[in-house]
XYZ file of C-alpha atoms in Angstrom:
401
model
C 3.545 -72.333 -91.069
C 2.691 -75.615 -91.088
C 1.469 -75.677 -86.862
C -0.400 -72.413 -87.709
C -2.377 -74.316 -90.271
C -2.879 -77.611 -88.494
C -3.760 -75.578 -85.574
C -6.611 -73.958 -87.889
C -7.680 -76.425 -89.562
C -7.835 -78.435 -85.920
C -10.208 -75.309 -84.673
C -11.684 -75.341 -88.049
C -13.163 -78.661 -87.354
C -13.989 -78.260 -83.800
C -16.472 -74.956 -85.139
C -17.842 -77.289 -87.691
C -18.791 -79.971 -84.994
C -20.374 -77.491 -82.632
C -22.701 -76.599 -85.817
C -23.707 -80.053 -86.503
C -24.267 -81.292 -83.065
C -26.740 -77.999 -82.305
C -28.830 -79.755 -84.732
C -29.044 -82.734 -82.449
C -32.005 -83.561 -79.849
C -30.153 -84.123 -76.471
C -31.273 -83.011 -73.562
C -29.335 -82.239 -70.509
C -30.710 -84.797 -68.575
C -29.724 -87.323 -71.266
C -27.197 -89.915 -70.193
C -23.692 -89.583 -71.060
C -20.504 -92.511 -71.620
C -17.184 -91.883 -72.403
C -14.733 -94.862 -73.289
C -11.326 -94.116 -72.400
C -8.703 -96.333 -73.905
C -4.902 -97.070 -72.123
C -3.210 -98.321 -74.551
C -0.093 -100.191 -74.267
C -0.878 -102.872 -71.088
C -2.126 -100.705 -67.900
C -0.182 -102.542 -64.950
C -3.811 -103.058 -62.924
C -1.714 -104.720 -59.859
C 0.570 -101.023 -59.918
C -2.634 -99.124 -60.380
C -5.051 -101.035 -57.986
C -2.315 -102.752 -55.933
C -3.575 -106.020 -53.646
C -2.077 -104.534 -50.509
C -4.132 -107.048 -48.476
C -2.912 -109.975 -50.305
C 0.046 -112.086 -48.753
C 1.723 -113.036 -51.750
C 1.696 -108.930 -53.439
C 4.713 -107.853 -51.634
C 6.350 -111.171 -52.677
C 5.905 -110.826 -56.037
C 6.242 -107.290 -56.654
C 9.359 -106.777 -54.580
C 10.928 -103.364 -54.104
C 8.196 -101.989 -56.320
C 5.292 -102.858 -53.897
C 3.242 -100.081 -52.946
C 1.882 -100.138 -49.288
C -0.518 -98.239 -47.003
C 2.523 -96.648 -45.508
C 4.300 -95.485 -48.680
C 1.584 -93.591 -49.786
C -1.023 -96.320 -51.607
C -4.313 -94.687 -51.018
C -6.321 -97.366 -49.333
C -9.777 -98.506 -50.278
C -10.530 -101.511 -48.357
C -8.762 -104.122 -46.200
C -7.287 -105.326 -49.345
C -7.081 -103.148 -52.236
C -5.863 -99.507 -52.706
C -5.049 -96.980 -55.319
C -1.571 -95.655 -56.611
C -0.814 -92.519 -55.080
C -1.070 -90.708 -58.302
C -4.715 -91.173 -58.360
C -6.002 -88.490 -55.902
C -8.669 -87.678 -57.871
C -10.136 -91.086 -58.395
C -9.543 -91.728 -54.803
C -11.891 -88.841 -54.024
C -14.510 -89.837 -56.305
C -14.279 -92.948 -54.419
C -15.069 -91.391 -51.563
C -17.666 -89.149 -52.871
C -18.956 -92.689 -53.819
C -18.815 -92.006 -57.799
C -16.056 -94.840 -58.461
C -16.192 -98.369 -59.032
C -13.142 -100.286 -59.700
C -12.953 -103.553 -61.517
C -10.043 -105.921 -60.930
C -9.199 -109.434 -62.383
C -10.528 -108.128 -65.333
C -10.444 -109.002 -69.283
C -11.492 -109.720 -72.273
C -11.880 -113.347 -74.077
C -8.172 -112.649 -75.593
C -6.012 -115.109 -74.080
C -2.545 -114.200 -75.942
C -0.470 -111.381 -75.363
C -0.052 -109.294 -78.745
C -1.083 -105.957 -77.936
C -2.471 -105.390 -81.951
C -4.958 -108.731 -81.676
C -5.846 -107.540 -77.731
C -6.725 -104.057 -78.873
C -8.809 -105.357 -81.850
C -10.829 -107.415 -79.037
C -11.308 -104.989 -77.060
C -12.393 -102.411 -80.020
C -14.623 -104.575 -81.796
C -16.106 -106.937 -78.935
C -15.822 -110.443 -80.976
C -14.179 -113.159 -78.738
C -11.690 -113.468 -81.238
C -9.217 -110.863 -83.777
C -10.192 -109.534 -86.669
C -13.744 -111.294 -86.457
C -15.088 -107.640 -87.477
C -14.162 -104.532 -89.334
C -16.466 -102.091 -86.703
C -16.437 -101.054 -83.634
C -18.710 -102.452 -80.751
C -19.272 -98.401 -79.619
C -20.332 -97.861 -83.353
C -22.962 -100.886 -83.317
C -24.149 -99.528 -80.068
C -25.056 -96.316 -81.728
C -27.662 -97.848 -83.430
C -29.613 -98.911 -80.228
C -29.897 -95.412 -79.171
C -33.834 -94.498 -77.864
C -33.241 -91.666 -80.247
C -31.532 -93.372 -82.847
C -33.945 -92.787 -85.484
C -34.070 -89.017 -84.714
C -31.779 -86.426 -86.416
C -29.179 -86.537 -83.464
C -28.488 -89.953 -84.643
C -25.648 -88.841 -86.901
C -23.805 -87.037 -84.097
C -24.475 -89.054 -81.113
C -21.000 -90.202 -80.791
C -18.058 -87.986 -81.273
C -14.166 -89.232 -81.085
C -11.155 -87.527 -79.849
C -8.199 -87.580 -81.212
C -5.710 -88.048 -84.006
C -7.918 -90.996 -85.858
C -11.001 -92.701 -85.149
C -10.367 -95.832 -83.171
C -11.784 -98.681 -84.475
C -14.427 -99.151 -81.553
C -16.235 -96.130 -83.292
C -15.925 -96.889 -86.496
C -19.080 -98.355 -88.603
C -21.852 -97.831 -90.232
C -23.536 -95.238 -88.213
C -21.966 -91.701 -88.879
C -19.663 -89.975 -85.951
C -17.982 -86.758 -86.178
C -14.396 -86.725 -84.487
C -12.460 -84.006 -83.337
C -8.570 -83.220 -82.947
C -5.792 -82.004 -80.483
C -4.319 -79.017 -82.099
C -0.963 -80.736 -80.945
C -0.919 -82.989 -83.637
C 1.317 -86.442 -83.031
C 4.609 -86.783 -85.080
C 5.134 -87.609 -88.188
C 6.462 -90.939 -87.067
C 3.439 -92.390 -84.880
C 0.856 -91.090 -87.728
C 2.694 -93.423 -90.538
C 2.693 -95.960 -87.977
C -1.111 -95.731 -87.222
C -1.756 -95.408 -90.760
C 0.445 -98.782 -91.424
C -1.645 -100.635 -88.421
C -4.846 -99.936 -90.463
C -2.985 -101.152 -93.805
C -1.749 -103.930 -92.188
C -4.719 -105.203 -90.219
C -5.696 -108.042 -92.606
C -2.446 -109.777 -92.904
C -1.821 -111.516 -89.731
C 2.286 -111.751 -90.565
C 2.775 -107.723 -91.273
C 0.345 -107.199 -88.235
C 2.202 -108.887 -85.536
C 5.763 -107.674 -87.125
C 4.593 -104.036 -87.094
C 3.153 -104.753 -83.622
C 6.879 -106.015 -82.273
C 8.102 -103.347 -83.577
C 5.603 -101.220 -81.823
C 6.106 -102.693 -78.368
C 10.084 -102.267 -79.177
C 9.638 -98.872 -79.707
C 7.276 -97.943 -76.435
C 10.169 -100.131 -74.546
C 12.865 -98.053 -75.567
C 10.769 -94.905 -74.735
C 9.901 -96.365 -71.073
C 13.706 -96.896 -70.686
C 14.272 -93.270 -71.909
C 11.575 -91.868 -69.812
C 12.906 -93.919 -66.308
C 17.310 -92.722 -66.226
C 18.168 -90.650 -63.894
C 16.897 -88.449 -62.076
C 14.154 -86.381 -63.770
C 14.797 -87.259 -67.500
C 11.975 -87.602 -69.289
C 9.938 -84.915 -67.719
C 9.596 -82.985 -70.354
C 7.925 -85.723 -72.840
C 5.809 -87.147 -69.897
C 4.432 -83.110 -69.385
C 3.612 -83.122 -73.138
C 1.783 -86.128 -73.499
C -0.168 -85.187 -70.155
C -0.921 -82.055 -71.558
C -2.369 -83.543 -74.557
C -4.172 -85.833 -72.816
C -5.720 -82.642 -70.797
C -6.599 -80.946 -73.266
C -7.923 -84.201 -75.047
C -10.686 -84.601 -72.087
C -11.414 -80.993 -71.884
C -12.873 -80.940 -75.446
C -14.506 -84.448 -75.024
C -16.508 -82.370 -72.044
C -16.928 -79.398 -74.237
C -18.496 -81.938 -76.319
C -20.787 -83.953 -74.274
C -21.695 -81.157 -71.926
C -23.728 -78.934 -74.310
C -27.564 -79.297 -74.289
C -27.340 -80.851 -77.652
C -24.189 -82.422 -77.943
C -23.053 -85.884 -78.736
C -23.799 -88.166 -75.949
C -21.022 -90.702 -76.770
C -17.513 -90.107 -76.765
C -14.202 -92.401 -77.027
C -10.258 -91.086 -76.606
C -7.266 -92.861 -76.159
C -3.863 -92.786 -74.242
C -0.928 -94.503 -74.903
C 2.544 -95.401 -72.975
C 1.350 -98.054 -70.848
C 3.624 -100.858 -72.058
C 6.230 -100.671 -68.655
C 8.600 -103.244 -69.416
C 11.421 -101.197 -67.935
C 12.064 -98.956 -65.132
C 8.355 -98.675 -64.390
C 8.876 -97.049 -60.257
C 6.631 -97.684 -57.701
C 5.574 -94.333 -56.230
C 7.651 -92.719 -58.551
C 8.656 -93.479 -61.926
C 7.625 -93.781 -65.471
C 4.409 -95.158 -64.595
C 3.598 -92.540 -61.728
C 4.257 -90.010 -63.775
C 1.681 -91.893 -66.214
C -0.997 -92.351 -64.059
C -1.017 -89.102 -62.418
C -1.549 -87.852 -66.011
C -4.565 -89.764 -66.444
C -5.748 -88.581 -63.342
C -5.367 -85.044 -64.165
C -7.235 -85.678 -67.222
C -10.039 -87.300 -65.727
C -10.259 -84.529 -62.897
C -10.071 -81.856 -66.092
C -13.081 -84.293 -67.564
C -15.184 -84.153 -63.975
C -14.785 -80.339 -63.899
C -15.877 -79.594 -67.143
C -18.916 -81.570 -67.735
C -20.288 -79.424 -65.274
C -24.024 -80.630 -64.036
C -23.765 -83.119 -67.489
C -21.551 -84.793 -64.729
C -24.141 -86.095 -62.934
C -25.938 -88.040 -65.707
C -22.041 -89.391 -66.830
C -20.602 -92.333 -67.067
C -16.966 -92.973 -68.307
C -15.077 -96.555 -68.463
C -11.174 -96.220 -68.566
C -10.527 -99.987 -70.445
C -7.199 -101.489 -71.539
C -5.807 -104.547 -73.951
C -5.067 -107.101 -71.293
C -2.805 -106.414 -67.617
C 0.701 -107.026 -66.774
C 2.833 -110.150 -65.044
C 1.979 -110.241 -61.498
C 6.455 -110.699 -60.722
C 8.527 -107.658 -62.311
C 10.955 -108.620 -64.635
C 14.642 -108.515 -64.723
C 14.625 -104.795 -65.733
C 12.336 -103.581 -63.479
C 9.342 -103.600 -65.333
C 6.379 -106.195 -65.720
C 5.951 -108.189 -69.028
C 2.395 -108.604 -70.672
C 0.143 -110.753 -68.808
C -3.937 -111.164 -69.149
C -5.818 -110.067 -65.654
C -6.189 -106.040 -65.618
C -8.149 -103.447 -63.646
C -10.775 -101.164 -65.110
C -12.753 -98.215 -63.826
C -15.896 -96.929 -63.730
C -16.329 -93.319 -62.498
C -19.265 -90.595 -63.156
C -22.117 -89.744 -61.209
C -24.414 -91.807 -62.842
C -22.013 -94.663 -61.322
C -22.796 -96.311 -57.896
C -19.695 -96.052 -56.526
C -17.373 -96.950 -54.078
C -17.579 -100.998 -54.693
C -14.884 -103.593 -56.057
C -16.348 -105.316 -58.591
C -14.154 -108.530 -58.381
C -13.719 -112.273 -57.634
C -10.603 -112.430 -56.297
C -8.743 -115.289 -57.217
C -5.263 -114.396 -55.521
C -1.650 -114.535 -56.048
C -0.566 -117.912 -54.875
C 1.527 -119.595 -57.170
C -1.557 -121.811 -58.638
C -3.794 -119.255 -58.296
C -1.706 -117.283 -61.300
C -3.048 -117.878 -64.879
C -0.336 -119.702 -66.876
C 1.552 -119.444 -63.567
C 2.705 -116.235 -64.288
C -0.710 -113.392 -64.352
C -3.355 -112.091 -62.648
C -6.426 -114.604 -63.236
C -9.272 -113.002 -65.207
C -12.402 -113.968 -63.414
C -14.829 -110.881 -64.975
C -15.456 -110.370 -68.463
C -15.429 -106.700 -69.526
C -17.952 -107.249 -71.710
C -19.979 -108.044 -68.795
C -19.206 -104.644 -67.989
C -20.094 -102.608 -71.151
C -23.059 -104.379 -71.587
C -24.961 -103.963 -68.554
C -23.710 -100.234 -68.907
C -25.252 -99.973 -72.299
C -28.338 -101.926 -71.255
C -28.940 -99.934 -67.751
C -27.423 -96.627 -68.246
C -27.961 -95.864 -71.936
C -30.834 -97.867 -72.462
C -29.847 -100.097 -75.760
C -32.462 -102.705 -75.445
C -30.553 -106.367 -74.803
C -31.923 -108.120 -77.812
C -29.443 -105.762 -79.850
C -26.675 -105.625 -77.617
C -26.925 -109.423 -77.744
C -27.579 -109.896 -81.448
C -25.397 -106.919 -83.056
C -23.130 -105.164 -80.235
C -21.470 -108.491 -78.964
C -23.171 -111.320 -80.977
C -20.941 -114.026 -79.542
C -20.618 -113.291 -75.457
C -23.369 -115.310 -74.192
C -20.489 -116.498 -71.597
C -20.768 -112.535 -70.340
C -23.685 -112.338 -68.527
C -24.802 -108.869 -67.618
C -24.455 -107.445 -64.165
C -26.400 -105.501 -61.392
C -25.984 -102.547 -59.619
C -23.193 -100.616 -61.791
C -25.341 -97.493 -62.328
């Protein structure tokens, strides 16, 4: 009884959205951004691995990846994880960037005061209560028309706080709804988001708990299948409705959704493994996305973003520890693709931030705001002034879109 009526009411609210966005003025031709979140740490050395760098294989051990094991190369130097043949293919069909030696300003390693960086663009935590996505709303060229209240839309089981503000967004969700368990302790992240002590204690526990799955998910052979099917399922279905969404003539053209289980302390594989299995979910999702936006595709561009990267050494049970340099992407085909966008700054022992991570050398929000600037047109004065009021150490960049 109770999945018949969340499923309803889920379906319910999908109808409802369809009716208000009709309403909207978008055209077809209008350009499109998605911001996908990884939550949890995305390992960017696992997921873009330096194959071409001397000191990789060193540091990574038995869970290097390598041309010949299957890493599927992009350059001399970098490649992809094998479970990303679809983003390897967009990079051929040139409609992928990657960005590596990535990050925000956060410089610590608490996943709750990274994510609230990354969410609300301020250099430091809790410098804002909205969303930098939400702020960017507001710079829309048709943000004074009657598509301004459903411009963006987001997917999922709350709104993340990079879409939440003062400018109205409808949000949609799976009708797999997420145990009771991880709802209370969503709903206890928002409660607790003003008190730095609760915070950080609900956040340990948090990063306890996603350990203990990851060690789950990697025993023997094949455990874990089952829960890494359902959340890539969910995922799926997650990025079909985002291009439901975005694809209609009038539809929203901003959309955000999230994925979680990136925090690989344990077990994480190389080829295979917890985080294969991972990553070739995402990748299924994002082919799902790319089929479904149909010719909307064309005008697209989606960012796949995450809280800070992973220790460049694996750890003592086979995993890699929080760190600060991470890899994004950039994939659509409004994106000019197949380019690293990176300063490499190596592996070498004192080339390593803190002597133990990848060293950032690109700001993201370099990133997002020449995408908002040159693909969605928000004027720079605003993006300066409200989107990300304090990053005049981000300059903007060329030749993304």
């Amino acid at each position: 009884m109770g999945n018949t009526r969340r499923q309803f009411l889920a379906s319910l609210g999908s109808s409802l959205l369809v009716s208000r966005v009709a309403l909207g003025a978008t055209s077809s031709t209008d350009p499109r951004f998605i911001f996908v979140i990884l939550r949890g740490a995305l390992d960017g050395l696992a997921a873009v691995p330096p194959i071409g760098d001397p000191d990789y294989a060193r540091l990574r051990g038995d869970l290097a990846l390598s041309a010949a094991g299957g890493a599927l190369r992009l350059n001399d130097t970098f490649a992809l994880h094998p479970s990303l043949s679809f983003l390897s293919r967009q990079w051929q069909a040139r409609q992928l960037a990657v960005v590596h030696a990535v990050s925000t300003p956060y410089r610590e390693r608490s996943h709750f005061d990274a994510q609230d960086v990354l969410e609300t663009g301020f250099a430091r935590a809790h410098a804002s209560r909205s969303g930098w996505l939400n702020r960017a709303l507001m710079g829309l060229p048709d943000a004074q028309s009657s598509s301004r209240k459903t411009a963006g839309v987001a997917l999922g089981a709350n709104v993340p706080l990079v879409m939440r503000g003062e400018v109205e967004v409808a949000s949609w969700s799976p009708d797999r709804m997420p145990g009771v368990d991880d709802d209370t302790l969503q709903r206890l992240g928002d409660l607790y988001a003003s008190d730095p002590l609760l915070s950080r204690r609900l956040a340990d526990a948090l990063a306890a708990k996603e350990m203990s799955s990851n060690m789950a998910d990697g025993q023997g052979e094949g455990q874990g299948d089952g829960k890494a099917d359902a959340r890539g399922a969910q995922v799926t279905q997650t990025a079909r409705a985002t291009a439901n969404f975005l694809a209609q003539e009038h539809g929203p053209r901003v959309a955000v959704f999230e994925t979680t289980g990136w925090d690989t302390h344990a077990n994480e594989g190389s080829d295979k493994g917890a985080l294969a299995l991972r990553l070739k979910a995402l990748d299924t999702a994002l082919s799902t996305l790319h089929d479904a936006m149909g010719e909307a595709w064309q005008h697209t561009t989606v960012l796949v973003a995450t809280e800070f990267g992973r220790t460049a050494a694996i750890n003592g049970t086979r995993g890699t520890d929080h760190g600060t340099g991470a890899a994004a992407f950039l994939l659509g085909g409004a994106v000019r693709g197949g380019q690293m966008i990176t300063r490499w700054p190596g592996l070498t022992a004192n080339a390593l931030y803190e002597g133990r991570d990848l060293a950032p050398t690109t700001d993201l929000r370099s990133v997002i705001k020449s995408l908002l600037r040159d693909h969605m047109g928000v004027a720079p004065a605003l993006i300066d002034r409200d989107v990300f009021p304090d990053s005049s150490a981000a300059p903007y960049m060329q030749g993304l879109v």
